[in-house]
Amino acid sequence: MTVAAESFARAAQDWHLKPLYHDLGIAKGSELTETEKKYLRGLLCGYSPSEIAQQCYVGADTVRQCLSKSVYRVIENLIANQLHEQASQAAQVKDWRWVPRLLEQAGYRVQELAQTGDAGQTLSRNSVASLPQGHESWDSQPDISVFYNRTSELALLKQWALTDSCRTIVLYGLGGVGKTALAAKLVYEIKEEFECLVWRSLRNQPDIQALLTNILEFLNCLPSNSSQLTSSGLVSHLIQYLQVHRCLLVFDDVQAILSGGELSGKYQEGFEGYGELLRRLEEEPHQSCIILTSWEKLREASRISGPDMPVRSYRVEGLGDESKSILTHEKLSDENCWDELISAYSGNPLALRIIAATIHELFDGSVAEFLSQNTLFLGDFKYLLHQQFKRLSPMEQEVIMVISQHNASITLSDIFESITTEIRKSELMAVVNSLSRRSLLEQAKRDNVTVYSLQPTVEKYVKYHSRQ
Ligand SMILES: Nc1ncnc2c1ncn2[C@@H]1O[C@H](COP(=O)(O)OP(=O)(O)OP(=O)(O)O)[C@@H](O)[C@H]1O
Ligand SMILES: [Mg+2]
């Protein structure tokens, strides 16, 4: 992020700063200081106090203190003056996200927004200010009536979404591991903290223009000339809305618009617009939160993601010991063998549900009898693995085959020596990295050296089914 000559100068494009400073001066009883003006402009650009602190090279506490002791109180006085009420009875600035919203309602936002990506497009004042009917829009509603634990994951993700104000959270992991269910559970637990919620699945590869039009329509901010706008222009309108309103947006099954046959992270032909949408939602300041689920860690997310960044990725793993609740729910017997069953299927809830049905059909629910067959049965889970395997590049397929044929976990150098195709080590590293981003590799340390392996179900699929 760059620091402009006058910090957060972009606020002047979208806000009537002069009258705002003037009126705030009256509400304060003296002119705002340059620092107060600067932090206020930062908020109006959609930055959080910690992002403002980063850009101004000061501590986050310094910014927070200045805002809460002075700027927020002055804004409350201003609103109270307008409403002819006591400050304590008028709107209160509960946190930084309220500032653009309240000042917009007070009439300080410029109605004709410049630089929307499509010159001259306008967003009417009413359309920005008004909230969608019902406040929630789901195109598909995952059933989470039976949902076990994931307590620590939920606590962490809640912290990312609410306390850390992350702009984008990517939940990635193998098919069936529970990404959609986890996202839905998280959404139910945090949606009250947001003004509205939009859930869209990309599984059927919706056209980006249609998707954005549909979302803007729901948000009541579709510009009248939307049919003439490019998808970039529609993205600009969406981001402007998300700067003023704190919304929760979920895009489920993002892998559907990513391409196969090459290394991970590229968009399918015709779906590059999604790349721009997701990149801009990550990079441009706004006060909303976007949750993405995908088989693959997204390339955009990895550029500016990290523990202190507003974009974070979380690899969703199997349920582990918590899977026992699924086996209880499925009424399987031989509880003493459940650990073995869970580890064979890496706690993948979908795989366990599929296998539970087979255990009932063939062995009357006896896990011991099923395990005594000494074979890892994949059943319909095979088809899900097939979907993931067919996305791999030829080199990824060869590498995963080499790993599957090795009985124990394997180092990068071992893979390099076992591979028959001529490849430079740096290329091999890119291939292994891509497989890992697709959640297909397990990584561990052996004698301080990184070793790679496959989950048992993936290994079985690669060995016996991938060539069918
Ligand atoms: N915590 C959980 N408790 C109980 N069941 C769960 C849990 N998580 C997932 N499941 C069940 O496991 C199945 C797969 O879950 P889900 O659809 O969320 O996986 P996914 O990772 O989104 O899969 P895909 O990659 O195919 O979209 C569903 O039937 C879901 O209800
Ligand atoms: Mg899913």
mmCIF file of C-alpha atoms in Angstrom, residues 138-311:
data_model
loop_
_atom_site.group_PDB
_atom_site.id
_atom_site.type_symbol
_atom_site.label_atom_id
_atom_site.label_comp_id
_atom_site.label_asym_id
_atom_site.label_seq_id
_atom_site.Cartn_x
_atom_site.Cartn_y
_atom_site.Cartn_z
ATOM 1 C CA TRP A 138 -29.004 -17.283 -0.151
ATOM 2 C CA ASP A 139 -28.996 -19.005 -3.544
ATOM 3 C CA SER A 140 -28.600 -22.343 -1.765
ATOM 4 C CA GLN A 141 -28.822 -22.992 1.942
ATOM 5 C CA PRO A 142 -26.522 -25.748 3.251
ATOM 6 C CA ASP A 143 -28.157 -28.033 5.784
ATOM 7 C CA ILE A 144 -26.191 -27.788 9.018
ATOM 8 C CA SER A 145 -28.867 -29.201 11.293
ATOM 9 C CA VAL A 146 -26.321 -31.921 12.127
ATOM 10 C CA PHE A 147 -23.009 -30.188 12.746
ATOM 11 C CA TYR A 148 -20.333 -31.413 15.119
ATOM 12 C CA ASN A 149 -17.821 -29.336 17.009
ATOM 13 C CA ARG A 150 -15.185 -27.446 15.011
ATOM 14 C CA THR A 151 -15.190 -25.227 18.093
ATOM 15 C CA SER A 152 -11.595 -24.043 17.818
ATOM 16 C CA GLU A 153 -11.880 -23.389 14.071
ATOM 17 C CA LEU A 154 -15.045 -21.376 14.593
ATOM 18 C CA ALA A 155 -13.432 -19.320 17.363
ATOM 19 C CA LEU A 156 -10.427 -18.536 15.157
ATOM 20 C CA LEU A 157 -12.513 -17.666 12.106
ATOM 21 C CA LYS A 158 -14.824 -15.486 14.194
ATOM 22 C CA GLN A 159 -11.802 -13.609 15.447
ATOM 23 C CA TRP A 160 -10.578 -13.105 11.883
ATOM 24 C CA ALA A 161 -13.967 -11.878 10.675
ATOM 25 C CA LEU A 162 -15.008 -9.732 13.641
ATOM 26 C CA THR A 163 -12.032 -8.699 15.780
ATOM 27 C CA ASP A 164 -9.386 -8.546 13.054
ATOM 28 C CA SER A 165 -11.829 -7.220 10.422
ATOM 29 C CA CYS A 166 -10.413 -9.430 7.676
ATOM 30 C CA ARG A 167 -11.620 -8.451 4.215
ATOM 31 C CA THR A 168 -11.268 -11.954 2.750
ATOM 32 C CA ILE A 169 -11.143 -15.364 4.396
ATOM 33 C CA VAL A 170 -10.439 -18.395 2.213
ATOM 34 C CA LEU A 171 -11.473 -21.824 3.489
ATOM 35 C CA TYR A 172 -9.725 -24.418 1.346
ATOM 36 C CA GLY A 173 -9.389 -28.156 1.575
ATOM 37 C CA LEU A 174 -10.172 -31.510 -0.016
ATOM 38 C CA GLY A 175 -13.646 -32.265 -1.327
ATOM 39 C CA GLY A 176 -16.111 -33.356 1.348
ATOM 40 C CA VAL A 177 -13.944 -32.188 4.239
ATOM 41 C CA GLY A 178 -16.642 -29.772 5.442
ATOM 42 C CA LYS A 179 -15.784 -26.325 4.002
ATOM 43 C CA THR A 180 -19.337 -25.407 3.046
ATOM 44 C CA ALA A 181 -20.728 -26.651 6.352
ATOM 45 C CA LEU A 182 -18.080 -24.713 8.306
ATOM 46 C CA ALA A 183 -18.695 -21.541 6.291
ATOM 47 C CA ALA A 184 -22.450 -21.847 6.851
ATOM 48 C CA LYS A 185 -22.030 -22.431 10.596
ATOM 49 C CA LEU A 186 -19.706 -19.429 10.821
ATOM 50 C CA VAL A 187 -22.162 -17.282 8.885
ATOM 51 C CA TYR A 188 -25.025 -18.215 11.228
ATOM 52 C CA GLU A 189 -22.888 -17.257 14.216
ATOM 53 C CA ILE A 190 -21.682 -13.888 12.940
ATOM 54 C CA LYS A 191 -24.328 -12.600 10.556
ATOM 55 C CA GLU A 192 -25.969 -10.379 13.179
ATOM 56 C CA GLU A 193 -22.784 -8.310 13.257
ATOM 57 C CA PHE A 194 -23.336 -7.360 9.621
ATOM 58 C CA GLU A 195 -25.953 -5.252 7.894
ATOM 59 C CA CYS A 196 -26.690 -7.897 5.299
ATOM 60 C CA LEU A 197 -25.642 -11.308 4.048
ATOM 61 C CA VAL A 198 -25.253 -12.662 0.518
ATOM 62 C CA TRP A 199 -24.453 -16.370 -0.095
ATOM 63 C CA ARG A 200 -23.742 -17.492 -3.661
ATOM 64 C CA SER A 201 -22.486 -20.824 -4.933
ATOM 65 C CA LEU A 202 -20.236 -20.764 -7.990
ATOM 66 C CA ARG A 203 -20.727 -24.513 -8.545
ATOM 67 C CA ASN A 204 -22.750 -23.950 -11.733
ATOM 68 C CA GLN A 205 -20.293 -21.372 -13.022
ATOM 69 C CA PRO A 206 -22.566 -18.320 -13.159
ATOM 70 C CA ASP A 207 -21.652 -15.609 -15.621
ATOM 71 C CA ILE A 208 -19.912 -12.884 -13.618
ATOM 72 C CA GLN A 209 -21.986 -10.071 -15.113
ATOM 73 C CA ALA A 210 -25.216 -11.884 -14.193
ATOM 74 C CA LEU A 211 -23.936 -12.674 -10.700
ATOM 75 C CA LEU A 212 -22.880 -9.096 -9.976
ATOM 76 C CA THR A 213 -26.120 -7.684 -11.397
ATOM 77 C CA ASN A 214 -28.089 -10.061 -9.207
ATOM 78 C CA ILE A 215 -26.126 -9.103 -6.073
ATOM 79 C CA LEU A 216 -26.349 -5.353 -6.770
ATOM 80 C CA GLU A 217 -30.083 -5.769 -7.374
ATOM 81 C CA PHE A 218 -30.479 -7.433 -3.984
ATOM 82 C CA LEU A 219 -28.436 -4.669 -2.369
ATOM 83 C CA ASN A 220 -30.725 -2.075 -3.983
ATOM 84 C CA CYS A 221 -27.802 -0.393 -5.672
ATOM 85 C CA LEU A 222 -27.942 -1.532 -9.273
ATOM 86 C CA PRO A 223 -27.247 1.560 -11.383
ATOM 87 C CA SER A 224 -29.877 2.369 -13.994
ATOM 88 C CA ASN A 225 -27.395 1.949 -16.851
ATOM 89 C CA SER A 226 -26.041 -1.366 -15.539
ATOM 90 C CA SER A 227 -26.516 -3.139 -18.876
ATOM 91 C CA GLN A 228 -23.916 -0.823 -20.410
ATOM 92 C CA LEU A 229 -21.363 -1.454 -17.674
ATOM 93 C CA THR A 230 -18.480 -3.884 -17.946
ATOM 94 C CA SER A 231 -17.963 -6.358 -15.125
ATOM 95 C CA SER A 232 -15.174 -4.027 -13.854
ATOM 96 C CA GLY A 233 -17.717 -1.232 -13.553
ATOM 97 C CA LEU A 234 -20.113 -3.496 -11.650
ATOM 98 C CA VAL A 235 -17.266 -4.548 -9.328
ATOM 99 C CA SER A 236 -16.583 -0.848 -8.633
ATOM 100 C CA HIS A 237 -20.224 -0.316 -7.672
ATOM 101 C CA LEU A 238 -20.168 -3.348 -5.412
ATOM 102 C CA ILE A 239 -16.993 -2.180 -3.658
ATOM 103 C CA GLN A 240 -18.406 1.310 -3.171
ATOM 104 C CA TYR A 241 -21.407 -0.257 -1.472
ATOM 105 C CA LEU A 242 -19.185 -2.474 0.685
ATOM 106 C CA GLN A 243 -17.192 0.572 1.768
ATOM 107 C CA VAL A 244 -20.265 2.206 3.260
ATOM 108 C CA HIS A 245 -22.148 -0.879 4.415
ATOM 109 C CA ARG A 246 -20.704 -3.764 6.382
ATOM 110 C CA CYS A 247 -21.867 -6.860 4.528
ATOM 111 C CA LEU A 248 -21.013 -10.521 4.718
ATOM 112 C CA LEU A 249 -20.520 -12.081 1.287
ATOM 113 C CA VAL A 250 -19.904 -15.771 0.721
ATOM 114 C CA PHE A 251 -18.783 -17.368 -2.531
ATOM 115 C CA ASP A 252 -18.961 -21.135 -2.149
ATOM 116 C CA ASP A 253 -17.229 -23.614 -4.525
ATOM 117 C CA VAL A 254 -14.818 -21.143 -6.077
ATOM 118 C CA GLN A 255 -12.866 -24.058 -7.606
ATOM 119 C CA ALA A 256 -15.649 -24.383 -10.208
ATOM 120 C CA ILE A 257 -14.329 -21.350 -12.064
ATOM 121 C CA LEU A 258 -10.648 -22.264 -11.740
ATOM 122 C CA SER A 259 -9.022 -24.086 -14.615
ATOM 123 C CA GLY A 260 -7.728 -27.647 -14.727
ATOM 124 C CA GLY A 261 -4.860 -29.245 -16.618
ATOM 125 C CA GLU A 262 -2.282 -26.714 -15.433
ATOM 126 C CA LEU A 263 -0.791 -25.640 -12.131
ATOM 127 C CA SER A 264 -3.275 -24.425 -9.544
ATOM 128 C CA GLY A 265 -4.722 -20.953 -9.204
ATOM 129 C CA LYS A 266 -5.620 -19.929 -12.780
ATOM 130 C CA TYR A 267 -9.125 -18.971 -13.883
ATOM 131 C CA GLN A 268 -10.944 -20.798 -16.648
ATOM 132 C CA GLU A 269 -11.219 -19.054 -19.970
ATOM 133 C CA GLY A 270 -14.170 -16.685 -19.801
ATOM 134 C CA PHE A 271 -14.042 -16.488 -16.002
ATOM 135 C CA GLU A 272 -11.080 -14.144 -15.622
ATOM 136 C CA GLY A 273 -13.515 -11.458 -14.412
ATOM 137 C CA TYR A 274 -13.796 -13.411 -11.181
ATOM 138 C CA GLY A 275 -10.048 -12.992 -10.738
ATOM 139 C CA GLU A 276 -10.504 -9.227 -10.846
ATOM 140 C CA LEU A 277 -13.515 -9.371 -8.508
ATOM 141 C CA LEU A 278 -11.699 -11.426 -5.863
ATOM 142 C CA ARG A 279 -8.442 -9.479 -6.195
ATOM 143 C CA ARG A 280 -10.177 -6.114 -5.803
ATOM 144 C CA LEU A 281 -12.267 -7.338 -2.874
ATOM 145 C CA GLU A 282 -8.980 -8.264 -1.202
ATOM 146 C CA GLU A 283 -6.900 -5.247 -2.112
ATOM 147 C CA GLU A 284 -9.289 -2.291 -2.055
ATOM 148 C CA PRO A 285 -10.335 -0.995 1.342
ATOM 149 C CA HIS A 286 -13.899 -1.692 2.473
ATOM 150 C CA GLN A 287 -15.581 -2.660 5.710
ATOM 151 C CA SER A 288 -17.184 -5.913 4.603
ATOM 152 C CA CYS A 289 -16.050 -9.508 4.919
ATOM 153 C CA ILE A 290 -15.853 -11.989 2.027
ATOM 154 C CA ILE A 291 -15.693 -15.724 2.751
ATOM 155 C CA LEU A 292 -14.572 -18.050 -0.033
ATOM 156 C CA THR A 293 -14.574 -21.844 -0.066
ATOM 157 C CA SER A 294 -12.466 -23.746 -2.560
ATOM 158 C CA TRP A 295 -10.591 -26.978 -3.182
ATOM 159 C CA GLU A 296 -7.571 -24.817 -3.871
ATOM 160 C CA LYS A 297 -5.847 -22.051 -1.986
ATOM 161 C CA LEU A 298 -6.364 -19.040 -4.207
ATOM 162 C CA ARG A 299 -3.427 -17.342 -5.813
ATOM 163 C CA GLU A 300 -4.815 -13.851 -5.129
ATOM 164 C CA ALA A 301 -5.141 -14.633 -1.451
ATOM 165 C CA SER A 302 -1.542 -15.716 -1.090
ATOM 166 C CA ARG A 303 -0.111 -12.418 -2.330
ATOM 167 C CA ILE A 304 -1.295 -10.264 0.524
ATOM 168 C CA SER A 305 -2.287 -12.853 3.054
ATOM 169 C CA GLY A 306 -0.647 -13.496 6.389
ATOM 170 C CA PRO A 307 -1.230 -13.436 10.135
ATOM 171 C CA ASP A 308 -1.402 -9.624 10.313
ATOM 172 C CA MET A 309 -2.971 -9.017 6.935
ATOM 173 C CA PRO A 310 -6.636 -8.455 6.103
ATOM 174 C CA VAL A 311 -6.644 -11.519 3.823
#
